[in-house]
GROMACS .gro file of C-alpha atoms in nm:
model
  424
    1MET     CA    1  11.063  10.694  11.284
    2ASN     CA    2  11.301  10.634  11.572
    3LYS     CA    3  11.250  10.787  11.915
    4ALA     CA    4  11.537  11.034  11.887
    5ILE     CA    5  11.391  11.186  11.569
    6GLU     CA    6  11.043  11.199  11.722
    7LEU     CA    7  11.179  11.379  12.028
    8PHE     CA    8  11.373  11.626  11.814
    9GLY     CA    9  11.066  11.691  11.600
   10ARG     CA   10  10.854  11.769  11.907
   11HIS     CA   11  11.129  11.993  12.040
   12ILE     CA   12  11.136  12.194  11.713
   13TYR     CA   13  10.755  12.207  11.711
   14HIS     CA   14  10.736  12.373  12.053
   15LEU     CA   15  11.042  12.595  12.010
   16THR     CA   16  10.968  12.750  11.669
   17PRO     CA   17  10.684  12.993  11.753
   18ASN     CA   18  10.888  13.184  12.010
   19LYS     CA   19  11.252  13.122  11.925
   20PRO     CA   20  11.293  13.088  11.546
   21LEU     CA   21  11.658  13.197  11.544
   22ARG     CA   22  11.745  12.929  11.796
   23VAL     CA   23  11.560  12.675  11.581
   24ARG     CA   24  11.765  12.788  11.281
   25LYS     CA   25  12.086  12.729  11.475
   26GLU     CA   26  11.973  12.391  11.606
   27LEU     CA   27  11.859  12.269  11.264
   28SER     CA   28  12.188  12.388  11.113
   29PHE     CA   29  12.385  12.207  11.382
   30VAL     CA   30  12.191  11.882  11.348
   31TYR     CA   31  12.207  11.882  10.969
   32ASN     CA   32  12.576  11.968  10.971
   33ALA     CA   33  12.646  11.689  11.219
   34SER     CA   34  12.443  11.448  11.008
   35GLY     CA   35  12.635  11.550  10.696
   36LEU     CA   36  12.967  11.497  10.871
   37MET     CA   37  12.850  11.156  10.990
   38CYS     CA   38  12.771  11.067  10.628
   39LYS     CA   39  13.115  11.193  10.523
   40TYR     CA   40  13.328  11.022  10.787
   41PHE     CA   41  13.109  10.728  10.895
   42PRO     CA   42  12.907  10.639  10.583
   43SER     CA   43  12.684  10.338  10.542
   44LYS     CA   44  12.896  10.049  10.418
   45LYS     CA   45  12.596   9.914  10.227
   46LEU     CA   46  12.618  10.202   9.978
   47LEU     CA   47  12.854  10.249   9.686
   48PRO     CA   48  13.131  10.502   9.766
   49SER     CA   49  12.978  10.751   9.520
   50ARG     CA   50  12.647  10.740   9.709
   51GLN     CA   51  12.836  10.785  10.037
   52PHE     CA   52  13.009  11.094   9.899
   53MET     CA   53  12.686  11.243   9.765
   54GLN     CA   54  12.508  11.205  10.099
   55TRP     CA   55  12.754  11.455  10.241
   56ALA     CA   56  12.781  11.676   9.930
   57ALA     CA   57  12.404  11.718   9.896
   58ALA     CA   58  12.361  11.795  10.265
   59ASP     CA   59  12.644  12.049  10.255
   60SER     CA   60  12.495  12.221   9.949
   61ALA     CA   61  12.141  12.236  10.083
   62ILE     CA   62  12.221  12.333  10.440
   63ARG     CA   63  12.501  12.588  10.400
   64PRO     CA   64  12.263  12.883  10.332
   65LEU     CA   65  12.058  12.796  10.641
   66LYS     CA   66  12.350  12.902  10.856
   67ASP     CA   67  12.383  13.243  10.690
   68GLY     CA   68  12.157  13.392  10.423
   69ASN     CA   69  12.408  13.652  10.307
   70GLY     CA   70  12.514  13.591   9.949
   71SER     CA   71  12.232  13.344   9.889
   72ALA     CA   72  11.937  13.307   9.655
   73ILE     CA   73  11.619  13.104   9.675
   74VAL     CA   74  11.570  12.907   9.353
   75SER     CA   75  11.319  12.659   9.215
   76LEU     CA   76  11.415  12.301   9.136
   77TYR     CA   77  11.431  12.367   8.760
   78THR     CA   78  11.624  12.695   8.771
   79PRO     CA   79  11.941  12.665   8.557
   80CYS     CA   80  12.188  12.730   8.836
   81GLU     CA   81  12.513  12.726   8.639
   82ILE     CA   82  12.497  13.107   8.637
   83LEU     CA   83  12.469  13.123   9.015
   84HIS     CA   84  12.739  12.862   9.073
   85ALA     CA   85  12.972  13.059   8.846
   86MET     CA   86  12.906  13.370   9.056
   87GLY     CA   87  12.962  13.192   9.390
   88ILE     CA   88  12.604  13.236   9.515
   89LYS     CA   89  12.469  12.997   9.779
   90LEU     CA   90  12.139  12.832   9.688
   91MET     CA   91  11.830  12.752   9.890
   92PHE     CA   92  11.552  12.549   9.731
   93PRO     CA   93  11.224  12.436   9.890
   94GLU     CA   94  11.242  12.069   9.798
   95ALA     CA   95  11.578  12.017   9.969
   96LEU     CA   96  11.477  12.213  10.278
   97ALA     CA   97  11.154  12.014  10.307
   98CYS     CA   98  11.335  11.682  10.256
   99TYR     CA   99  11.571  11.752  10.543
  100LEU     CA  100  11.286  11.871  10.765
  101ALA     CA  101  11.097  11.548  10.700
  102ALA     CA  102  11.408  11.340  10.769
  103ALA     CA  103  11.439  11.516  11.104
  104GLY     CA  104  11.069  11.473  11.185
  105SER     CA  105  11.038  11.852  11.201
  106GLU     CA  106  10.809  11.948  10.913
  107ARG     CA  107  10.479  11.964  11.105
  108ILE     CA  108  10.520  12.308  11.269
  109PHE     CA  109  10.615  12.469  10.938
  110ILE     CA  110  10.327  12.312  10.747
  111GLU     CA  111  10.087  12.424  11.019
  112THR     CA  112  10.234  12.775  11.015
  113ALA     CA  113  10.175  12.801  10.640
  114GLU     CA  114   9.820  12.667  10.668
  115ASN     CA  115   9.739  12.896  10.960
  116ASN     CA  116   9.863  13.187  10.747
  117GLY     CA  117   9.618  13.105  10.471
  118LEU     CA  118   9.779  12.843  10.245
  119PRO     CA  119   9.533  12.569  10.148
  120LYS     CA  120   9.572  12.219  10.288
  121THR     CA  121   9.567  12.088   9.931
  122MET     CA  122   9.885  12.274   9.836
  123CYS     CA  123  10.212  12.085   9.786
  124SER     CA  124  10.361  12.007  10.126
  125TYR     CA  125  10.714  12.085  10.007
  126HIS     CA  126  10.610  12.442   9.942
  127LYS     CA  127  10.402  12.466  10.259
  128SER     CA  128  10.710  12.361  10.457
  129PHE     CA  129  10.911  12.624  10.270
  130ILE     CA  130  10.660  12.905  10.334
  131GLY     CA  131  10.632  12.794  10.697
  132MET     CA  132  11.008  12.829  10.737
  133VAL     CA  133  10.995  13.173  10.574
  134GLU     CA  134  10.705  13.312  10.776
  135SER     CA  135  10.813  13.162  11.108
  136GLY     CA  136  11.144  13.349  11.078
  137VAL     CA  137  11.356  13.032  11.063
  138LEU     CA  138  11.474  13.064  10.703
  139PRO     CA  139  11.726  13.350  10.665
  140LYS     CA  140  11.657  13.631  10.420
  141PRO     CA  141  11.814  13.578  10.074
  142ASP     CA  142  11.952  13.846   9.846
  143PHE     CA  143  11.695  13.763   9.577
  144ILE     CA  144  11.471  13.489   9.435
  145ILE     CA  145  11.483  13.322   9.093
  146ASN     CA  146  11.234  13.064   8.971
  147THR     CA  147  11.095  12.917   8.651
  148THR     CA  148  10.737  12.849   8.544
  149LEU     CA  149  10.828  12.492   8.452
  150ALA     CA  150  10.614  12.203   8.576
  151CYS     CA  151  10.533  12.311   8.933
  152ASP     CA  152  10.219  12.519   8.989
  153ALA     CA  153  10.311  12.581   9.353
  154ASN     CA  154  10.608  12.790   9.234
  155HIS     CA  155  10.380  13.070   9.122
  156LEU     CA  156  10.240  13.123   9.470
  157SER     CA  157  10.523  13.031   9.705
  158PHE     CA  158  10.809  13.223   9.542
  159ARG     CA  159  10.604  13.538   9.493
  160ARG     CA  160  10.485  13.514   9.852
  161ALA     CA  161  10.839  13.469   9.984
  162ALA     CA  162  10.965  13.765   9.779
  163GLU     CA  163  10.691  13.987   9.920
  164TYR     CA  164  10.756  13.867  10.273
  165TYR     CA  165  11.131  13.935  10.256
  166HIS     CA  166  11.097  14.248  10.038
  167VAL     CA  167  11.358  14.112   9.797
  168PRO     CA  168  11.355  14.123   9.415
  169GLN     CA  169  11.228  13.822   9.220
  170PHE     CA  170  11.311  13.709   8.867
  171ILE     CA  171  11.078  13.465   8.688
  172ILE     CA  172  11.195  13.262   8.388
  173ASP     CA  173  10.896  13.195   8.164
  174VAL     CA  174  10.921  12.855   7.994
  175PRO     CA  175  10.689  12.795   7.695
  176SER     CA  176  10.532  12.451   7.671
  177ALA     CA  177  10.689  12.358   7.336
  178HIS     CA  178  11.046  12.335   7.214
  179SER     CA  179  11.128  12.540   6.904
  180PRO     CA  180  11.416  12.759   6.780
  181SER     CA  181  11.221  13.076   6.861
  182ASN     CA  182  11.129  12.953   7.209
  183THR     CA  183  11.489  12.853   7.272
  184GLU     CA  184  11.605  13.205   7.188
  185TYR     CA  185  11.322  13.351   7.399
  186VAL     CA  186  11.431  13.156   7.710
  187ALA     CA  187  11.802  13.217   7.640
  188ARG     CA  188  11.734  13.591   7.630
  189GLN     CA  189  11.565  13.567   7.970
  190LEU     CA  190  11.867  13.386   8.111
  191ARG     CA  191  12.093  13.667   7.988
  192ASP     CA  192  11.852  13.911   8.151
  193ALA     CA  193  11.881  13.708   8.473
  194VAL     CA  194  12.253  13.789   8.482
  195HIS     CA  195  12.173  14.159   8.455
  196PHE     CA  196  11.910  14.116   8.729
  197ILE     CA  197  12.162  13.955   8.966
  198GLU     CA  198  12.433  14.212   8.898
  199THR     CA  199  12.182  14.496   8.948
  200ASN     CA  200  12.052  14.360   9.277
  201SER     CA  201  12.375  14.234   9.435
  202THR     CA  202  12.751  14.277   9.438
  203PHE     CA  203  12.801  13.955   9.240
  204ARG     CA  204  12.951  13.975   8.891
  205LEU     CA  205  12.964  13.706   8.624
  206ASP     CA  206  13.292  13.594   8.471
  207PRO     CA  207  13.202  13.442   8.129
  208LYS     CA  208  13.486  13.192   8.161
  209LYS     CA  209  13.348  13.065   8.491
  210LEU     CA  210  13.004  13.029   8.335
  211GLU     CA  211  13.155  12.831   8.049
  212ASP     CA  212  13.332  12.604   8.299
  213SER     CA  213  13.011  12.556   8.497
  214VAL     CA  214  12.811  12.466   8.186
  215ASN     CA  215  13.082  12.222   8.076
  216ARG     CA  216  13.054  12.053   8.414
  217SER     CA  217  12.679  12.026   8.355
  218LYS     CA  218  12.737  11.859   8.022
  219ARG     CA  219  12.982  11.608   8.171
  220THR     CA  220  12.735  11.526   8.449
  221LEU     CA  221  12.445  11.472   8.209
  222GLN     CA  222  12.664  11.265   7.974
  223ASN     CA  223  12.770  11.046   8.265
  224PHE     CA  224  12.408  10.977   8.357
  225ARG     CA  225  12.326  10.903   7.992
  226ASP     CA  226  12.606  10.648   8.001
  227VAL     CA  227  12.471  10.506   8.327
  228ILE     CA  228  12.142  10.398   8.168
  229PRO     CA  229  12.263  10.104   7.952
  230VAL     CA  230  12.502   9.988   8.225
  231ARG     CA  231  12.230   9.999   8.493
  232ALA     CA  232  12.004   9.794   8.267
  233SER     CA  233  12.210   9.481   8.326
  234ARG     CA  234  12.317   9.529   8.689
  235SER     CA  235  12.168   9.527   9.037
  236ILE     CA  236  12.314   9.721   9.329
  237SER     CA  237  12.259   9.746   9.704
  238ASP     CA  238  12.080  10.077   9.740
  239GLU     CA  239  11.819  10.282   9.923
  240MET     CA  240  11.540  10.525   9.827
  241THR     CA  241  11.745  10.825   9.944
  242SER     CA  242  11.992  10.764   9.661
  243GLN     CA  243  11.731  10.867   9.405
  244ILE     CA  244  11.687  11.201   9.582
  245LEU     CA  245  12.065  11.253   9.579
  246THR     CA  246  12.074  11.201   9.203
  247LEU     CA  247  11.781  11.439   9.164
  248PHE     CA  248  11.981  11.712   9.341
  249ALA     CA  249  12.287  11.639   9.126
  250THR     CA  250  12.097  11.676   8.797
  251HIS     CA  251  11.911  11.990   8.900
  252VAL     CA  252  12.022  12.255   9.148
  253MET     CA  253  12.373  12.110   9.191
  254LEU     CA  254  12.420  12.077   8.815
  255GLY     CA  255  12.732  12.271   8.716
  256THR     CA  256  12.929  12.194   9.033
  257GLU     CA  257  13.243  11.984   9.074
  258ASN     CA  258  13.060  11.766   9.327
  259ALA     CA  259  12.793  11.672   9.072
  260VAL     CA  260  13.061  11.577   8.818
  261LYS     CA  261  13.249  11.369   9.074
  262TYR     CA  262  12.935  11.191   9.188
  263SER     CA  263  12.821  11.105   8.836
  264SER     CA  264  13.169  10.997   8.722
  265ASP     CA  265  13.232  10.782   9.028
  266PHE     CA  266  12.886  10.623   9.014
  267LEU     CA  267  12.931  10.530   8.649
  268ALA     CA  268  13.276  10.380   8.715
  269GLU     CA  269  13.154  10.181   9.015
  270LEU     CA  270  12.851  10.056   8.826
  271ARG     CA  271  13.069   9.930   8.542
  272GLN     CA  272  13.271   9.729   8.794
  273CYS     CA  273  12.960   9.555   8.929
  274GLU     CA  274  12.886   9.204   8.811
  275GLU     CA  275  12.625   9.177   8.537
  276CYS     CA  276  12.325   9.025   8.714
  277LYS     CA  277  11.969   9.112   8.808
  278LYS     CA  278  11.821   9.045   9.149
  279GLY     CA  279  11.453   9.065   9.224
  280VAL     CA  280  11.199   9.311   9.085
  281ARG     CA  281  11.325   9.619   8.902
  282LEU     CA  282  11.114   9.930   8.963
  283LEU     CA  283  11.113  10.261   8.778
  284TRP     CA  284  10.987  10.532   9.015
  285VAL     CA  285  10.798  10.833   8.880
  286HIS     CA  286  10.808  11.163   9.070
  287THR     CA  287  10.937  11.238   9.419
  288LEU     CA  288  10.999  10.969   9.682
  289PRO     CA  289  10.884  10.947  10.047
  290TYR     CA  290  11.230  10.827  10.145
  291TRP     CA  291  11.168  10.910  10.513
  292GLN     CA  292  10.870  10.668  10.537
  293ASP     CA  293  11.003  10.385  10.752
  294ALA     CA  294  10.753  10.120  10.641
  295LEU     CA  295  10.837  10.176  10.275
  296ARG     CA  296  11.210  10.199  10.348
  297ASP     CA  297  11.195   9.861  10.523
  298LEU     CA  298  11.029   9.712  10.218
  299ILE     CA  299  11.262   9.857   9.951
  300ASN     CA  300  11.600   9.952  10.100
  301PHE     CA  301  11.894   9.709  10.075
  302THR     CA  302  11.699   9.402   9.974
  303ASP     CA  303  11.741   9.147   9.695
  304ARG     CA  304  11.364   9.132   9.654
  305CYS     CA  305  11.335   9.462   9.466
  306GLU     CA  306  11.525   9.775   9.372
  307ILE     CA  307  11.451  10.118   9.227
  308VAL     CA  308  11.659  10.138   8.910
  309ALA     CA  309  11.590  10.511   8.861
  310CYS     CA  310  11.360  10.802   8.933
  311ASP     CA  311  11.231  10.968   8.615
  312MET     CA  312  11.287  11.319   8.754
  313SER     CA  313  11.660  11.253   8.780
  314LEU     CA  314  11.678  11.180   8.406
  315ASP     CA  315  11.439  11.447   8.281
  316ALA     CA  316  11.703  11.634   8.075
  317MET     CA  317  11.847  11.341   7.888
  318HIS     CA  318  11.736  11.472   7.545
  319VAL     CA  319  11.916  11.805   7.562
  320ASN     CA  320  12.180  11.870   7.295
  321LEU     CA  321  12.516  11.844   7.470
  322GLU     CA  322  12.693  11.977   7.160
  323GLU     CA  323  12.535  12.323   7.193
  324THR     CA  324  12.821  12.571   7.243
  325ASP     CA  325  12.624  12.876   7.355
  326PRO     CA  326  12.576  12.836   7.734
  327TYR     CA  327  12.248  13.028   7.741
  328ARG     CA  328  12.096  12.831   7.456
  329PHE     CA  329  12.209  12.508   7.620
  330MET     CA  330  12.038  12.597   7.948
  331ALA     CA  331  11.729  12.720   7.764
  332GLU     CA  332  11.700  12.400   7.563
  333ARG     CA  333  11.736  12.196   7.881
  334LEU     CA  334  11.425  12.366   8.020
  335LEU     CA  335  11.223  12.336   7.701
  336LYS     CA  336  11.316  11.971   7.641
  337ASN     CA  337  11.255  11.871   8.001
  338THR     CA  338  11.026  11.568   8.006
  339ALA     CA  339  10.796  11.746   8.256
  340ASN     CA  340  10.741  12.036   8.015
  341GLY     CA  341  10.439  12.053   7.788
  342PRO     CA  342  10.153  11.799   7.770
  343CYS     CA  343  10.154  11.496   7.998
  344GLU     CA  344  10.214  11.269   7.697
  345ASN     CA  345  10.574  11.396   7.692
  346ARG     CA  346  10.645  11.265   8.039
  347ILE     CA  347  10.454  10.942   7.990
  348SER     CA  348  10.648  10.864   7.673
  349ALA     CA  349  10.977  10.946   7.846
  350VAL     CA  350  10.889  10.714   8.136
  351CYS     CA  351  10.813  10.435   7.890
  352GLU     CA  352  11.145  10.496   7.712
  353LEU     CA  353  11.333  10.478   8.042
  354ALA     CA  354  11.150  10.162   8.149
  355GLU     CA  355  11.256   9.996   7.825
  356LYS     CA  356  11.617  10.112   7.841
  357LEU     CA  357  11.658  10.020   8.209
  358ASP     CA  358  11.485   9.682   8.168
  359ALA     CA  359  11.233   9.768   8.440
  360ASP     CA  360  10.975   9.510   8.545
  361GLY     CA  361  10.719   9.769   8.652
  362VAL     CA  362  10.652  10.135   8.724
  363ILE     CA  363  10.543  10.307   9.045
  364TRP     CA  364  10.367  10.633   8.956
  365TYR     CA  365  10.376  10.831   9.279
  366CYS     CA  366  10.101  11.089   9.325
  367HIS     CA  367  10.255  11.333   9.572
  368TRP     CA  368  10.004  11.532   9.776
  369GLY     CA  369   9.917  11.860   9.605
  370CYS     CA  370  10.090  11.785   9.274
  371LYS     CA  371   9.813  11.819   9.019
  372GLN     CA  372  10.034  11.739   8.720
  373THR     CA  373  10.137  11.391   8.833
  374ALA     CA  374   9.800  11.292   8.980
  375GLY     CA  375   9.611  11.427   8.680
  376ALA     CA  376   9.812  11.217   8.436
  377SER     CA  377   9.814  10.897   8.642
  378ALA     CA  378   9.522  10.714   8.481
  379GLN     CA  379   9.642  10.797   8.130
  380ALA     CA  380   9.996  10.691   8.223
  381LYS     CA  381   9.883  10.359   8.366
  382GLU     CA  382   9.681  10.275   8.055
  383PHE     CA  383   9.966  10.367   7.820
  384LEU     CA  384  10.244  10.195   8.016
  385GLU     CA  385  10.051   9.873   8.070
  386LYS     CA  386   9.972   9.852   7.697
  387LYS     CA  387  10.349   9.872   7.646
  388GLY     CA  388  10.401   9.582   7.885
  389PHE     CA  389  10.493   9.766   8.206
  390PRO     CA  390  10.257   9.697   8.499
  391THR     CA  391  10.200  10.026   8.681
  392LEU     CA  392  10.104  10.101   9.040
  393ILE     CA  393   9.940  10.438   9.108
  394LEU     CA  394  10.052  10.512   9.463
  395ASP     CA  395   9.912  10.807   9.658
  396GLY     CA  396  10.122  10.962   9.931
  397ASP     CA  397  10.333  11.256  10.037
  398GLY     CA  398  10.704  11.308   9.987
  399CYS     CA  399  10.724  11.540  10.286
  400ASP     CA  400  10.425  11.541  10.526
  401SER     CA  401  10.379  11.227  10.737
  402ASN     CA  402  10.021  11.332  10.821
  403ASN     CA  403   9.920  11.266  10.459
  404VAL     CA  404  10.054  10.910  10.452
  405ASN     CA  405   9.872  10.590  10.539
  406ASP     CA  406  10.145  10.337  10.612
  407GLY     CA  407   9.916  10.037  10.612
  408GLN     CA  408   9.756  10.115  10.278
  409THR     CA  409  10.090  10.206  10.118
  410ILE     CA  410  10.257   9.882  10.221
  411THR     CA  411   9.957   9.662  10.137
  412ARG     CA  412   9.935   9.801   9.784
  413THR     CA  413  10.311   9.796   9.727
  414GLU     CA  414  10.342   9.439   9.857
  415ALA     CA  415  10.062   9.328   9.626
  416PHE     CA  416  10.231   9.500   9.332
  417LEU     CA  417  10.564   9.333   9.406
  418GLU     CA  418  10.393   8.993   9.426
  419LEU     CA  419  10.227   9.058   9.090
  420LEU     CA  420  10.563   9.142   8.932
  421GLU     CA  421  10.733   8.843   9.097
  422ASN     CA  422  10.469   8.612   8.955
  423LYS     CA  423  10.530   8.751   8.608
  424LYS     CA  424  10.907   8.692   8.615
   0.00000   0.00000   0.00000
């Protein structure tokens, strides 16, 4: 981490307890300035689509930090086409925590959450989120909507935030298996969510705008489906942050024009790249510690290795894009998500992606506090290696630098890359 970021992080650490509103303004200013830098002075090493998405993702995630009016807090898996169609600004913990970590500013918020009773073993993304809420830095939303899908931390953090702000909360219950009856059950909840929003705010849903938003989702997902076979035969100059950008595009930003543009441009640029493969091709499972300098130096913009995809970005690839009912489409996307149900679903999906993307190996990242990923790691490694994909189980933290051992991370990753190089 460079000195400027370290200094800014210490400044935020000391300022937050007494002047949270000033911290909110300073974070908003810094993030806005960073977004504008990405927009007008992007890294020339990145494809133009990646350059665009650096700004678009920052703008989407940071806009509600400036003013909470007309905003909602949502979970990563919430089908947000409804909210985009209604013009509601979105805040979601993973994005907030990512930008805090990038600015070296997460420590005070994690400590605030832990001092207020959250266990140290809880996901650091959600501790950062609760710390921002209970320190007074995160502005009050109009309401909160979250799903029960995949993330256990949702159940605690979103309820706690709703109680703290005294705002209404709507929970979308997602059964663990896909079936026609479960699809209708979730679709009915999504229709109820519209009634919930209209009851608790001045926002109203125009069915035509919802249809347009869902159609944009379908185009985005189709573009990323089309990316897979093209990416299988091409290498690109890239960085770990790009995987996070795609994750935003296929989740909370799904249904927006920016997500369509990003996916369309990326696919077109990829098709123009020469068919060739450079170095080791890695499929990354779960979130990425893209702020970790030692790992960035090893992976970013090098011919030695590249991350061909993150499985979370492609977790809705099996949804039926021909479904015409918008609510059933969104419901099916939740139920068919590769993170839903038993761990075998995700493991099989990772294997399928590794085959389609011609990956040389898999890094299964056990993010601190995520029981689902860590609990399935041994089973995943055994299955994937039987299928011919060497797998590294890598412990770390996508958000909290205190839970990361740089030396151990690099030693194990270097050894894994050498193993894959020797196999090529």
